[in-house]
Amino acid sequence: MSTIDLTRELDREAVPYELIPHRRTTTAGEEASAIGVRPDEVAKTIVLTTSDGFLRAVLPASERLDLGKVRARLLHPQHVRLATEAELAATYPMFEVGAVPPVGGPVRDRTIVDHKLAMLDSVVLEAGSHNESVRMQVKDLLLLAEAEIADICEDGGAER
């Protein structure tokens, strides 16, 4: 697996980015540590299944997703759950499981970006593999993903 699908889309859309190789990581917090940035500068993408298809929730690595807040933004809120590893592998075979970026792949999923990330100038995100990341301007991410901006993090501060 590689970052080719994401970088191809960024190149096609003429979106500037920096490709950052790093040691293999399995969480966004580890990714932040591996590249020497604060966890709130790294976006993690959590793929959810909904009645309307997949949804990518994008939030700072330092935060936890509030499914109740996500449900409040959907038409069919009773049918929201985390995608399984099998669903991720079948739907996004071009990305490593657990490294699905906010954009790219076979379909344009609905994307919700937490308002804390939307306030940043740039963000680091997994690029489809556990050993490469991409740094890009948040404004470009929002446009490319056609993302909604919302408060989707749990209240009470960052993860411990």
mmCIF file of C-alpha atoms in Angstrom:
data_model
loop_
_atom_site.group_PDB
_atom_site.id
_atom_site.type_symbol
_atom_site.label_atom_id
_atom_site.label_comp_id
_atom_site.label_asym_id
_atom_site.label_seq_id
_atom_site.Cartn_x
_atom_site.Cartn_y
_atom_site.Cartn_z
ATOM 1 C CA MET A 1 0.000 0.000 0.000
ATOM 2 C CA SER A 2 1.208 3.481 -0.687
ATOM 3 C CA THR A 3 0.270 7.115 -0.783
ATOM 4 C CA ILE A 4 -0.106 7.091 -4.566
ATOM 5 C CA ASP A 5 -3.907 7.412 -4.607
ATOM 6 C CA LEU A 6 -3.922 10.478 -2.368
ATOM 7 C CA THR A 7 -0.927 12.229 -3.930
ATOM 8 C CA ARG A 8 -2.317 11.561 -7.418
ATOM 9 C CA GLU A 9 -5.544 13.323 -6.423
ATOM 10 C CA LEU A 10 -3.648 16.223 -4.845
ATOM 11 C CA ASP A 11 -1.488 16.571 -7.966
ATOM 12 C CA ARG A 12 -4.530 16.384 -10.276
ATOM 13 C CA GLU A 13 -6.218 19.177 -8.306
ATOM 14 C CA ALA A 14 -2.937 21.189 -8.150
ATOM 15 C CA VAL A 15 -3.008 21.176 -4.346
ATOM 16 C CA PRO A 16 0.413 21.860 -2.811
ATOM 17 C CA TYR A 17 1.530 19.393 -0.144
ATOM 18 C CA GLU A 18 4.599 18.042 1.601
ATOM 19 C CA LEU A 19 5.085 14.264 1.755
ATOM 20 C CA ILE A 20 6.594 13.282 5.115
ATOM 21 C CA PRO A 21 8.099 9.791 5.502
ATOM 22 C CA HIS A 22 8.361 8.508 9.096
ATOM 23 C CA ARG A 23 8.672 5.324 11.122
ATOM 24 C CA ARG A 24 5.607 3.061 11.051
ATOM 25 C CA THR A 25 2.894 4.301 13.401
ATOM 26 C CA THR A 26 -0.545 2.929 14.237
ATOM 27 C CA THR A 27 -2.193 5.950 15.862
ATOM 28 C CA ALA A 28 -2.364 9.626 14.994
ATOM 29 C CA GLY A 29 -0.732 10.418 18.331
ATOM 30 C CA GLU A 30 2.235 8.195 17.458
ATOM 31 C CA GLU A 31 2.348 9.844 14.036
ATOM 32 C CA ALA A 32 2.622 13.282 15.670
ATOM 33 C CA SER A 33 5.476 12.068 17.857
ATOM 34 C CA ALA A 34 7.266 10.413 14.913
ATOM 35 C CA ILE A 35 7.327 13.621 12.883
ATOM 36 C CA GLY A 36 7.885 15.982 15.812
ATOM 37 C CA VAL A 37 4.647 17.982 15.861
ATOM 38 C CA ARG A 38 1.944 18.518 18.473
ATOM 39 C CA PRO A 39 -0.992 16.058 18.321
ATOM 40 C CA ASP A 40 -3.416 18.929 17.715
ATOM 41 C CA GLU A 41 -1.579 19.623 14.418
ATOM 42 C CA VAL A 42 -2.266 16.086 13.153
ATOM 43 C CA ALA A 43 -5.658 15.047 11.797
ATOM 44 C CA LYS A 44 -7.033 11.583 12.315
ATOM 45 C CA THR A 45 -9.740 10.313 10.018
ATOM 46 C CA ILE A 46 -12.374 8.034 11.482
ATOM 47 C CA VAL A 47 -14.548 6.267 8.923
ATOM 48 C CA LEU A 48 -18.160 5.747 9.938
ATOM 49 C CA THR A 49 -20.954 3.851 8.229
ATOM 50 C CA THR A 50 -24.305 5.590 7.947
ATOM 51 C CA SER A 51 -27.611 4.932 6.215
ATOM 52 C CA ASP A 52 -26.347 7.179 3.423
ATOM 53 C CA GLY A 53 -22.937 5.517 2.968
ATOM 54 C CA PHE A 54 -19.540 6.149 4.481
ATOM 55 C CA LEU A 55 -18.679 9.329 6.330
ATOM 56 C CA ARG A 56 -15.160 10.488 7.174
ATOM 57 C CA ALA A 57 -14.910 12.345 10.466
ATOM 58 C CA VAL A 58 -11.668 14.317 10.697
ATOM 59 C CA LEU A 59 -10.464 15.609 14.055
ATOM 60 C CA PRO A 60 -7.254 16.464 15.888
ATOM 61 C CA ALA A 61 -5.187 13.480 17.040
ATOM 62 C CA SER A 62 -5.412 14.897 20.564
ATOM 63 C CA GLU A 63 -9.233 14.578 20.646
ATOM 64 C CA ARG A 64 -11.912 11.893 20.820
ATOM 65 C CA LEU A 65 -14.875 11.656 18.453
ATOM 66 C CA ASP A 66 -18.348 12.325 19.877
ATOM 67 C CA LEU A 67 -20.707 10.057 17.912
ATOM 68 C CA GLY A 68 -23.707 11.892 19.369
ATOM 69 C CA LYS A 69 -22.542 15.154 17.808
ATOM 70 C CA VAL A 70 -22.002 13.405 14.473
ATOM 71 C CA ARG A 71 -25.448 11.790 14.646
ATOM 72 C CA ALA A 72 -27.003 15.219 15.231
ATOM 73 C CA ARG A 73 -25.737 16.318 11.775
ATOM 74 C CA LEU A 74 -27.182 13.351 9.851
ATOM 75 C CA LEU A 75 -30.570 12.664 8.273
ATOM 76 C CA HIS A 76 -30.733 9.110 9.672
ATOM 77 C CA PRO A 77 -28.897 9.413 12.987
ATOM 78 C CA GLN A 78 -29.876 5.999 14.350
ATOM 79 C CA HIS A 79 -27.678 4.226 11.773
ATOM 80 C CA VAL A 80 -24.171 5.447 12.594
ATOM 81 C CA ARG A 81 -21.291 3.245 13.680
ATOM 82 C CA LEU A 82 -17.563 2.849 13.246
ATOM 83 C CA ALA A 83 -16.631 1.027 10.057
ATOM 84 C CA THR A 84 -15.112 -2.396 10.672
ATOM 85 C CA GLU A 85 -11.621 -3.312 9.520
ATOM 86 C CA ALA A 86 -13.180 -5.681 6.960
ATOM 87 C CA GLU A 87 -15.339 -2.852 5.563
ATOM 88 C CA LEU A 88 -12.322 -0.540 5.387
ATOM 89 C CA ALA A 89 -10.216 -3.154 3.598
ATOM 90 C CA ALA A 90 -12.995 -3.894 1.082
ATOM 91 C CA THR A 91 -13.954 -0.260 0.419
ATOM 92 C CA TYR A 92 -10.504 1.351 0.477
ATOM 93 C CA PRO A 93 -8.088 -1.361 -0.753
ATOM 94 C CA MET A 94 -5.638 1.328 -1.885
ATOM 95 C CA PHE A 95 -5.101 2.449 1.735
ATOM 96 C CA GLU A 96 -3.800 0.557 4.733
ATOM 97 C CA VAL A 97 -6.494 -0.215 7.282
ATOM 98 C CA GLY A 98 -6.434 2.570 9.827
ATOM 99 C CA ALA A 99 -4.722 5.019 7.463
ATOM 100 C CA VAL A 100 -7.633 6.209 5.311
ATOM 101 C CA PRO A 101 -7.064 9.909 4.586
ATOM 102 C CA PRO A 102 -9.848 12.517 4.549
ATOM 103 C CA VAL A 103 -9.903 12.489 0.719
ATOM 104 C CA GLY A 104 -9.133 9.978 -2.004
ATOM 105 C CA GLY A 105 -10.380 6.526 -2.774
ATOM 106 C CA PRO A 106 -13.076 5.135 -5.037
ATOM 107 C CA VAL A 107 -15.900 7.493 -3.991
ATOM 108 C CA ARG A 108 -16.263 10.967 -2.557
ATOM 109 C CA ASP A 109 -17.504 10.287 0.962
ATOM 110 C CA ARG A 110 -19.256 12.899 3.026
ATOM 111 C CA THR A 111 -16.601 14.528 5.202
ATOM 112 C CA ILE A 112 -16.971 16.450 8.442
ATOM 113 C CA VAL A 113 -13.927 18.305 9.778
ATOM 114 C CA ASP A 114 -13.856 19.395 13.403
ATOM 115 C CA HIS A 115 -13.857 23.156 13.866
ATOM 116 C CA LYS A 116 -10.567 23.005 15.825
ATOM 117 C CA LEU A 117 -8.767 21.739 12.716
ATOM 118 C CA ALA A 118 -10.561 24.229 10.492
ATOM 119 C CA MET A 119 -8.921 27.078 12.434
ATOM 120 C CA LEU A 120 -5.380 25.882 11.635
ATOM 121 C CA ASP A 121 -3.316 27.074 8.678
ATOM 122 C CA SER A 122 -1.918 23.642 7.877
ATOM 123 C CA VAL A 123 -2.483 20.087 9.048
ATOM 124 C CA VAL A 124 -0.675 16.751 8.865
ATOM 125 C CA LEU A 125 -2.710 13.709 7.903
ATOM 126 C CA GLU A 126 -2.106 10.082 7.132
ATOM 127 C CA ALA A 127 -1.614 9.627 3.443
ATOM 128 C CA GLY A 128 -2.920 6.081 3.088
ATOM 129 C CA SER A 129 -0.040 4.263 4.753
ATOM 130 C CA HIS A 130 1.266 4.022 8.285
ATOM 131 C CA ASN A 131 4.714 5.324 7.336
ATOM 132 C CA GLU A 132 3.964 8.432 5.266
ATOM 133 C CA SER A 133 2.014 11.572 6.031
ATOM 134 C CA VAL A 134 1.036 14.655 4.085
ATOM 135 C CA ARG A 135 1.148 18.244 5.312
ATOM 136 C CA MET A 136 -1.239 20.547 3.488
ATOM 137 C CA GLN A 137 -3.132 23.776 3.941
ATOM 138 C CA VAL A 138 -6.413 23.309 5.799
ATOM 139 C CA LYS A 139 -8.232 25.545 3.310
ATOM 140 C CA ASP A 140 -7.183 23.152 0.521
ATOM 141 C CA LEU A 141 -8.343 20.120 2.507
ATOM 142 C CA LEU A 142 -11.737 21.703 3.156
ATOM 143 C CA LEU A 143 -12.215 22.570 -0.517
ATOM 144 C CA LEU A 144 -10.981 19.251 -1.890
ATOM 145 C CA ALA A 145 -13.073 17.185 0.532
ATOM 146 C CA GLU A 146 -16.076 19.500 0.175
ATOM 147 C CA ALA A 147 -16.063 19.210 3.950
ATOM 148 C CA GLU A 148 -18.559 20.437 6.461
ATOM 149 C CA ILE A 149 -17.121 22.103 9.545
ATOM 150 C CA ALA A 150 -18.637 21.156 12.891
ATOM 151 C CA ASP A 151 -17.878 20.512 16.544
ATOM 152 C CA ILE A 152 -17.539 16.702 16.571
ATOM 153 C CA CYS A 153 -15.111 16.202 19.480
ATOM 154 C CA GLU A 154 -16.049 15.081 22.947
ATOM 155 C CA ASP A 155 -16.394 17.914 25.406
ATOM 156 C CA GLY A 156 -13.920 18.141 28.248
ATOM 157 C CA GLY A 157 -10.623 18.578 26.486
ATOM 158 C CA ALA A 158 -8.047 16.465 24.791
ATOM 159 C CA GLU A 159 -7.363 12.740 25.176
ATOM 160 C CA ARG A 160 -5.216 11.731 28.056
#
